[in-house]
mmCIF file of C-alpha atoms in Angstrom:
data_model
loop_
_atom_site.group_PDB
_atom_site.id
_atom_site.type_symbol
_atom_site.label_atom_id
_atom_site.label_comp_id
_atom_site.label_asym_id
_atom_site.label_seq_id
_atom_site.Cartn_x
_atom_site.Cartn_y
_atom_site.Cartn_z
ATOM 1 C CA UNK A 1 40.971 23.056 107.230
ATOM 2 C CA UNK A 2 43.496 25.647 106.128
ATOM 3 C CA UNK A 3 45.629 27.513 108.607
ATOM 4 C CA UNK A 4 44.985 31.156 109.447
ATOM 5 C CA UNK A 5 47.733 33.104 107.736
ATOM 6 C CA UNK A 6 48.776 36.564 108.865
ATOM 7 C CA UNK A 7 50.672 39.356 107.148
ATOM 8 C CA UNK A 8 51.545 42.628 108.858
ATOM 9 C CA UNK A 9 51.676 45.687 106.604
ATOM 10 C CA UNK A 10 51.731 49.462 106.787
ATOM 11 C CA UNK A 11 49.518 51.491 104.471
ATOM 12 C CA UNK A 12 50.428 55.065 103.588
ATOM 13 C CA UNK A 13 47.775 57.762 104.022
ATOM 14 C CA UNK A 14 49.130 60.763 102.127
ATOM 15 C CA UNK A 15 46.292 63.015 103.324
ATOM 16 C CA UNK A 16 46.917 62.341 107.013
ATOM 17 C CA UNK A 17 50.647 61.975 106.318
ATOM 18 C CA UNK A 18 50.704 58.851 108.446
ATOM 19 C CA UNK A 19 51.004 55.088 108.190
ATOM 20 C CA UNK A 20 48.083 52.790 108.952
ATOM 21 C CA UNK A 21 49.142 49.495 110.589
ATOM 22 C CA UNK A 22 47.283 46.619 108.940
ATOM 23 C CA UNK A 23 47.046 42.912 109.659
ATOM 24 C CA UNK A 24 45.653 40.655 106.936
ATOM 25 C CA UNK A 25 44.295 37.285 108.072
ATOM 26 C CA UNK A 26 43.564 34.721 105.365
ATOM 27 C CA UNK A 27 43.267 30.985 104.634
ATOM 28 C CA UNK A 28 46.814 29.722 104.252
ATOM 29 C CA UNK A 29 49.180 26.818 103.921
ATOM 30 C CA UNK A 30 51.410 26.237 106.907
ATOM 31 C CA UNK A 31 51.352 25.569 110.626
ATOM 32 C CA UNK A 32 49.924 27.980 113.166
ATOM 33 C CA UNK A 33 51.899 29.113 116.178
ATOM 34 C CA UNK A 34 50.921 31.400 119.035
ATOM 35 C CA UNK A 35 51.984 34.945 118.202
ATOM 36 C CA UNK A 36 51.854 38.062 120.364
ATOM 37 C CA UNK A 37 50.396 41.308 119.048
ATOM 38 C CA UNK A 38 51.091 43.588 121.956
ATOM 39 C CA UNK A 39 49.276 42.014 124.920
ATOM 40 C CA UNK A 40 47.022 39.941 122.652
ATOM 41 C CA UNK A 41 47.815 36.429 121.442
ATOM 42 C CA UNK A 42 46.451 34.530 118.462
ATOM 43 C CA UNK A 43 47.403 31.278 116.739
ATOM 44 C CA UNK A 44 48.377 32.175 113.160
ATOM 45 C CA UNK A 45 50.845 31.204 110.453
ATOM 46 C CA UNK A 46 52.904 34.356 109.956
ATOM 47 C CA UNK A 47 53.642 35.202 106.311
ATOM 48 C CA UNK A 48 52.329 31.839 105.135
ATOM 49 C CA UNK A 49 51.296 31.354 101.510
ATOM 50 C CA UNK A 50 47.583 31.999 100.894
ATOM 51 C CA UNK A 51 45.503 29.096 99.624
ATOM 52 C CA UNK A 52 42.180 28.686 97.836
ATOM 53 C CA UNK A 53 39.552 31.254 97.099
ATOM 54 C CA UNK A 54 38.685 33.650 95.759
ATOM 55 C CA UNK A 55 37.148 34.956 98.972
ATOM 56 C CA UNK A 56 35.159 38.045 99.972
ATOM 57 C CA UNK A 57 37.006 40.673 102.006
ATOM 58 C CA UNK A 58 35.881 41.773 105.474
ATOM 59 C CA UNK A 59 37.355 44.936 107.021
ATOM 60 C CA UNK A 60 36.992 45.469 110.784
ATOM 61 C CA UNK A 61 36.887 49.045 112.099
ATOM 62 C CA UNK A 62 37.675 49.282 115.827
ATOM 63 C CA UNK A 63 36.263 51.700 118.385
ATOM 64 C CA UNK A 64 37.588 54.940 119.850
ATOM 65 C CA UNK A 65 41.045 54.582 121.431
ATOM 66 C CA UNK A 66 40.868 50.917 120.472
ATOM 67 C CA UNK A 67 42.777 48.182 118.712
ATOM 68 C CA UNK A 68 41.814 45.763 115.941
ATOM 69 C CA UNK A 69 43.167 42.887 118.056
ATOM 70 C CA UNK A 70 40.187 43.295 120.381
ATOM 71 C CA UNK A 71 38.237 41.482 117.629
ATOM 72 C CA UNK A 72 40.861 38.806 116.967
ATOM 73 C CA UNK A 73 38.654 35.793 117.706
ATOM 74 C CA UNK A 74 35.896 37.020 115.398
ATOM 75 C CA UNK A 75 38.486 37.697 112.704
ATOM 76 C CA UNK A 76 39.932 34.203 112.912
ATOM 77 C CA UNK A 77 36.473 32.652 112.895
ATOM 78 C CA UNK A 78 35.686 34.512 109.679
ATOM 79 C CA UNK A 79 38.905 33.275 108.060
ATOM 80 C CA UNK A 80 37.893 29.728 108.946
ATOM 81 C CA UNK A 81 34.481 30.409 107.369
ATOM 82 C CA UNK A 82 35.956 31.515 104.049
ATOM 83 C CA UNK A 83 36.821 35.213 104.226
ATOM 84 C CA UNK A 84 39.948 37.299 104.116
ATOM 85 C CA UNK A 85 39.919 39.756 107.020
ATOM 86 C CA UNK A 86 41.642 43.130 107.197
ATOM 87 C CA UNK A 87 42.380 44.545 110.652
ATOM 88 C CA UNK A 88 43.508 48.179 110.388
ATOM 89 C CA UNK A 89 44.503 50.372 113.320
ATOM 90 C CA UNK A 90 42.998 53.831 112.766
ATOM 91 C CA UNK A 91 46.112 55.960 113.262
ATOM 92 C CA UNK A 92 45.361 58.881 115.552
ATOM 93 C CA UNK A 93 42.443 57.086 117.212
ATOM 94 C CA UNK A 94 44.073 54.022 118.783
ATOM 95 C CA UNK A 95 45.008 52.986 122.278
ATOM 96 C CA UNK A 96 48.635 53.893 121.593
ATOM 97 C CA UNK A 97 48.043 57.122 119.669
ATOM 98 C CA UNK A 98 44.743 58.886 120.231
ATOM 99 C CA UNK A 99 45.726 62.423 119.311
ATOM 100 C CA UNK A 100 42.974 62.786 116.689
ATOM 101 C CA UNK A 101 40.098 61.742 118.961
ATOM 102 C CA UNK A 102 37.167 64.177 119.008
ATOM 103 C CA UNK A 103 38.358 66.022 115.908
ATOM 104 C CA UNK A 104 36.792 66.620 112.519
ATOM 105 C CA UNK A 105 39.990 65.206 111.010
ATOM 106 C CA UNK A 106 39.376 61.847 112.693
ATOM 107 C CA UNK A 107 35.851 61.678 111.259
ATOM 108 C CA UNK A 108 37.295 62.225 107.779
ATOM 109 C CA UNK A 109 40.329 59.981 108.280
ATOM 110 C CA UNK A 110 38.520 56.835 109.374
ATOM 111 C CA UNK A 111 36.410 56.199 106.224
ATOM 112 C CA UNK A 112 39.401 57.048 104.028
ATOM 113 C CA UNK A 113 41.451 54.493 105.974
ATOM 114 C CA UNK A 114 38.905 51.833 104.996
ATOM 115 C CA UNK A 115 39.274 52.596 101.292
ATOM 116 C CA UNK A 116 43.074 52.621 101.536
ATOM 117 C CA UNK A 117 43.008 49.293 103.381
ATOM 118 C CA UNK A 118 40.731 47.747 100.751
ATOM 119 C CA UNK A 119 43.188 48.903 98.085
ATOM 120 C CA UNK A 120 46.085 47.391 100.039
ATOM 121 C CA UNK A 121 44.312 44.053 100.565
ATOM 122 C CA UNK A 122 43.563 43.682 96.862
ATOM 123 C CA UNK A 123 47.127 44.629 96.016
ATOM 124 C CA UNK A 124 48.542 42.071 98.455
ATOM 125 C CA UNK A 125 46.142 39.144 97.924
ATOM 126 C CA UNK A 126 44.429 39.993 94.653
ATOM 127 C CA UNK A 127 44.382 36.461 93.220
ATOM 128 C CA UNK A 128 42.583 35.194 96.323
ATOM 129 C CA UNK A 129 39.908 37.907 96.595
ATOM 130 C CA UNK A 130 36.598 38.240 94.768
ATOM 131 C CA UNK A 131 36.569 41.572 92.950
ATOM 132 C CA UNK A 132 34.558 44.347 94.597
ATOM 133 C CA UNK A 133 32.999 42.110 97.253
ATOM 134 C CA UNK A 134 33.665 43.777 100.595
ATOM 135 C CA UNK A 135 31.886 43.912 103.952
ATOM 136 C CA UNK A 136 32.770 46.276 106.780
ATOM 137 C CA UNK A 137 32.300 45.394 110.446
ATOM 138 C CA UNK A 138 32.353 48.446 112.698
ATOM 139 C CA UNK A 139 32.153 48.721 116.479
ATOM 140 C CA UNK A 140 31.144 51.976 118.190
ATOM 141 C CA UNK A 141 32.758 54.789 116.153
ATOM 142 C CA UNK A 142 33.732 51.973 113.818
ATOM 143 C CA UNK A 143 29.984 51.765 113.102
ATOM 144 C CA UNK A 144 30.085 55.441 112.152
ATOM 145 C CA UNK A 145 33.060 54.620 109.919
ATOM 146 C CA UNK A 146 31.206 51.805 108.168
ATOM 147 C CA UNK A 147 28.120 53.940 107.542
ATOM 148 C CA UNK A 148 30.216 56.842 106.238
ATOM 149 C CA UNK A 149 32.143 54.698 103.755
ATOM 150 C CA UNK A 150 28.810 53.196 102.615
ATOM 151 C CA UNK A 151 27.361 56.582 101.643
ATOM 152 C CA UNK A 152 26.412 58.285 104.903
ATOM 153 C CA UNK A 153 26.949 62.056 105.011
ATOM 154 C CA UNK A 154 28.222 63.007 108.473
ATOM 155 C CA UNK A 155 28.504 66.376 110.187
ATOM 156 C CA UNK A 156 30.751 67.310 113.058
ATOM 157 C CA UNK A 157 29.248 67.058 116.526
ATOM 158 C CA UNK A 158 29.808 68.975 119.756
ATOM 159 C CA UNK A 159 33.037 67.119 120.613
ATOM 160 C CA UNK A 160 34.640 67.967 117.275
ATOM 161 C CA UNK A 161 33.446 71.468 116.632
ATOM 162 C CA UNK A 162 33.863 72.880 120.157
ATOM 163 C CA UNK A 163 33.703 76.617 119.411
ATOM 164 C CA UNK A 164 33.301 76.184 115.645
ATOM 165 C CA UNK A 165 29.945 75.884 113.863
ATOM 166 C CA UNK A 166 28.833 72.447 112.582
ATOM 167 C CA UNK A 167 30.365 71.463 109.290
ATOM 168 C CA UNK A 168 29.978 68.556 106.859
ATOM 169 C CA UNK A 169 32.695 65.916 106.992
ATOM 170 C CA UNK A 170 34.299 65.222 103.601
ATOM 171 C CA UNK A 171 33.844 61.502 102.891
ATOM 172 C CA UNK A 172 34.064 59.616 99.598
ATOM 173 C CA UNK A 173 31.899 56.461 99.587
ATOM 174 C CA UNK A 174 33.423 53.212 98.360
ATOM 175 C CA UNK A 175 31.191 51.233 95.994
ATOM 176 C CA UNK A 176 33.137 48.045 96.676
ATOM 177 C CA UNK A 177 31.493 47.862 100.109
ATOM 178 C CA UNK A 178 28.424 45.638 99.749
ATOM 179 C CA UNK A 179 27.343 44.972 103.356
ATOM 180 C CA UNK A 180 27.767 46.294 106.894
ATOM 181 C CA UNK A 181 27.836 44.728 110.349
ATOM 182 C CA UNK A 182 27.336 47.361 113.038
ATOM 183 C CA UNK A 183 28.225 46.447 116.630
ATOM 184 C CA UNK A 184 26.869 48.969 119.147
ATOM 185 C CA UNK A 185 27.274 51.685 116.510
ATOM 186 C CA UNK A 186 27.847 55.349 117.377
ATOM 187 C CA UNK A 187 25.743 57.365 114.944
ATOM 188 C CA UNK A 188 25.317 60.860 116.423
ATOM 189 C CA UNK A 189 27.214 62.424 113.491
ATOM 190 C CA UNK A 190 24.388 61.585 111.086
ATOM 191 C CA UNK A 191 21.541 64.091 110.935
ATOM 192 C CA UNK A 192 18.055 63.206 109.666
ATOM 193 C CA UNK A 193 18.269 62.226 105.989
ATOM 194 C CA UNK A 194 22.072 61.818 106.223
ATOM 195 C CA UNK A 195 21.846 58.024 105.795
ATOM 196 C CA UNK A 196 19.389 57.988 102.893
ATOM 197 C CA UNK A 197 22.154 57.083 100.437
ATOM 198 C CA UNK A 198 23.032 53.940 102.420
ATOM 199 C CA UNK A 199 21.399 51.149 100.414
ATOM 200 C CA UNK A 200 23.210 48.054 101.654
ATOM 201 C CA UNK A 201 22.167 45.060 103.740
ATOM 202 C CA UNK A 202 23.023 45.737 107.385
ATOM 203 C CA UNK A 203 23.244 43.525 110.451
ATOM 204 C CA UNK A 204 23.075 45.702 113.570
ATOM 205 C CA UNK A 205 23.818 44.135 116.954
ATOM 206 C CA UNK A 206 23.304 46.069 120.175
ATOM 207 C CA UNK A 207 23.044 45.450 123.917
ATOM 208 C CA UNK A 208 20.159 46.553 126.094
ATOM 209 C CA UNK A 209 22.570 47.677 128.856
ATOM 210 C CA UNK A 210 24.632 49.966 126.602
ATOM 211 C CA UNK A 211 24.987 53.427 128.180
ATOM 212 C CA UNK A 212 27.650 54.588 125.691
ATOM 213 C CA UNK A 213 25.503 54.237 122.581
ATOM 214 C CA UNK A 214 21.920 53.787 123.814
ATOM 215 C CA UNK A 215 18.971 52.875 121.635
ATOM 216 C CA UNK A 216 18.787 56.296 119.953
ATOM 217 C CA UNK A 217 21.930 55.436 117.999
ATOM 218 C CA UNK A 218 20.327 52.293 116.598
ATOM 219 C CA UNK A 219 17.148 54.193 115.776
ATOM 220 C CA UNK A 220 19.218 56.633 113.708
ATOM 221 C CA UNK A 221 20.117 53.694 111.479
ATOM 222 C CA UNK A 222 16.663 52.131 111.349
ATOM 223 C CA UNK A 223 14.950 55.448 110.605
ATOM 224 C CA UNK A 224 17.737 56.894 108.481
ATOM 225 C CA UNK A 225 18.683 54.351 105.810
ATOM 226 C CA UNK A 226 16.923 54.178 102.469
ATOM 227 C CA UNK A 227 15.166 50.889 103.223
ATOM 228 C CA UNK A 228 14.582 49.841 106.827
ATOM 229 C CA UNK A 229 13.817 46.312 105.608
ATOM 230 C CA UNK A 230 17.493 45.917 104.690
ATOM 231 C CA UNK A 231 18.452 46.205 108.365
ATOM 232 C CA UNK A 232 18.419 43.174 110.654
ATOM 233 C CA UNK A 233 18.586 44.380 114.259
ATOM 234 C CA UNK A 234 19.411 41.971 117.072
ATOM 235 C CA UNK A 235 19.550 42.985 120.732
ATOM 236 C CA UNK A 236 21.562 40.896 123.219
ATOM 237 C CA UNK A 237 19.938 40.960 126.638
ATOM 238 C CA UNK A 238 22.352 42.029 129.370
ATOM 239 C CA UNK A 239 25.065 43.199 126.966
ATOM 240 C CA UNK A 240 26.767 46.566 127.299
ATOM 241 C CA UNK A 241 28.823 48.619 124.861
ATOM 242 C CA UNK A 242 32.015 46.557 124.989
ATOM 243 C CA UNK A 243 30.401 43.140 125.318
ATOM 244 C CA UNK A 244 30.941 42.183 121.659
ATOM 245 C CA UNK A 245 34.739 42.378 121.857
ATOM 246 C CA UNK A 246 36.989 39.412 122.582
ATOM 247 C CA UNK A 247 37.827 38.863 126.228
ATOM 248 C CA UNK A 248 40.897 40.787 127.279
ATOM 249 C CA UNK A 249 44.011 39.097 128.702
ATOM 250 C CA UNK A 250 43.845 38.565 132.479
ATOM 251 C CA UNK A 251 46.331 41.342 133.191
ATOM 252 C CA UNK A 252 44.033 43.822 131.394
ATOM 253 C CA UNK A 253 40.792 42.605 132.948
ATOM 254 C CA UNK A 254 40.183 44.988 135.850
ATOM 255 C CA UNK A 255 37.366 47.309 136.915
ATOM 256 C CA UNK A 256 39.192 50.506 135.974
ATOM 257 C CA UNK A 257 39.608 49.297 132.377
ATOM 258 C CA UNK A 258 36.014 49.658 131.197
ATOM 259 C CA UNK A 259 36.283 47.740 127.900
ATOM 260 C CA UNK A 260 37.134 44.602 129.866
ATOM 261 C CA UNK A 261 34.006 44.803 132.008
ATOM 262 C CA UNK A 262 30.468 43.537 131.452
ATOM 263 C CA UNK A 263 27.260 44.039 133.443
ATOM 264 C CA UNK A 264 26.785 41.672 136.410
ATOM 265 C CA UNK A 265 25.746 38.226 135.270
ATOM 266 C CA UNK A 266 26.795 38.743 131.639
ATOM 267 C CA UNK A 267 29.718 36.760 130.220
ATOM 268 C CA UNK A 268 30.905 37.919 126.808
ATOM 269 C CA UNK A 269 32.762 34.646 126.211
ATOM 270 C CA UNK A 270 29.466 32.771 126.508
ATOM 271 C CA UNK A 271 27.857 34.669 123.612
ATOM 272 C CA UNK A 272 30.777 34.434 121.185
ATOM 273 C CA UNK A 273 29.487 31.343 119.378
ATOM 274 C CA UNK A 274 26.035 32.893 118.857
ATOM 275 C CA UNK A 275 27.524 36.253 117.852
ATOM 276 C CA UNK A 276 29.886 34.663 115.355
ATOM 277 C CA UNK A 277 27.108 32.499 113.890
ATOM 278 C CA UNK A 278 24.851 35.532 113.418
ATOM 279 C CA UNK A 279 27.591 37.461 111.610
ATOM 280 C CA UNK A 280 28.656 34.456 109.544
ATOM 281 C CA UNK A 281 25.093 33.713 108.378
ATOM 282 C CA UNK A 282 24.490 37.364 107.494
ATOM 283 C CA UNK A 283 27.718 37.658 105.518
ATOM 284 C CA UNK A 284 27.017 34.453 103.606
ATOM 285 C CA UNK A 285 23.793 35.964 102.312
ATOM 286 C CA UNK A 286 25.158 39.494 101.842
ATOM 287 C CA UNK A 287 28.566 38.919 100.216
ATOM 288 C CA UNK A 288 28.687 35.162 99.774
ATOM 289 C CA UNK A 289 31.381 32.547 100.230
ATOM 290 C CA UNK A 290 33.099 30.406 97.577
ATOM 291 C CA UNK A 291 30.984 27.442 96.402
ATOM 292 C CA UNK A 292 33.849 25.034 97.096
ATOM 293 C CA UNK A 293 35.378 26.641 100.144
ATOM 294 C CA UNK A 294 38.686 24.938 100.868
ATOM 295 C CA UNK A 295 38.760 26.174 104.457
ATOM 296 C CA UNK A 296 35.830 24.088 105.627
#
């Protein structure tokens, strides 16, 4: 099995006039070592030479005030299954810099970030990527981001518009995106009919104890997309909004830090294997893996 390579980049967003931090994880030659990414650790081979392919690309869009490293174990699993994974930090809506939260600008920035990151990944690892074969995994507002870049037509909501009237959010869909995985997606920015242009296979995973994005958000997807039959919806019993993220380091796992907490009796670590298998199987059918995958 190949090592999990890692390259750290910055992608320029000339519209936002900001840099988007990006980690690319990919099958690589070399030896893994434990690396720290802020408080999060992962065994990777930094700047190692990529090997094999070509592979599909998977972009992970994190939640509000979040970090892509909260999905590090899923990302590494996907690399080991034959994908290249892009982990962008949505500048202005991260744990370290959240000054664009609840703004119309953030709703426009996030889908554009995805397109810029796809461009950057193909520029960096072009010989190892299948052309125009991209999936987006989005958690919470990352689910909004995935739907918007796949053709959804969002409008501002009460948090963004405050005293201003509702307005459409300018988003340019990216035809390279061929499939979506939505984890507890936030979808309130999509009015009826706003998802009719979304015509991609979708895996939607939710928890029945989610009070942040309750079932109405999932119903927006099921009732809104062009073909409901393209949506596979799985509900994890006992799971809440943050239950699909990797476990946080012990020093971050405390009651006042809500993303680290699960409902009583639910252990997010215990569902990781099932969650990863569901996503892996879906992606194999939706975007495919190389017929002679050198990572297996």
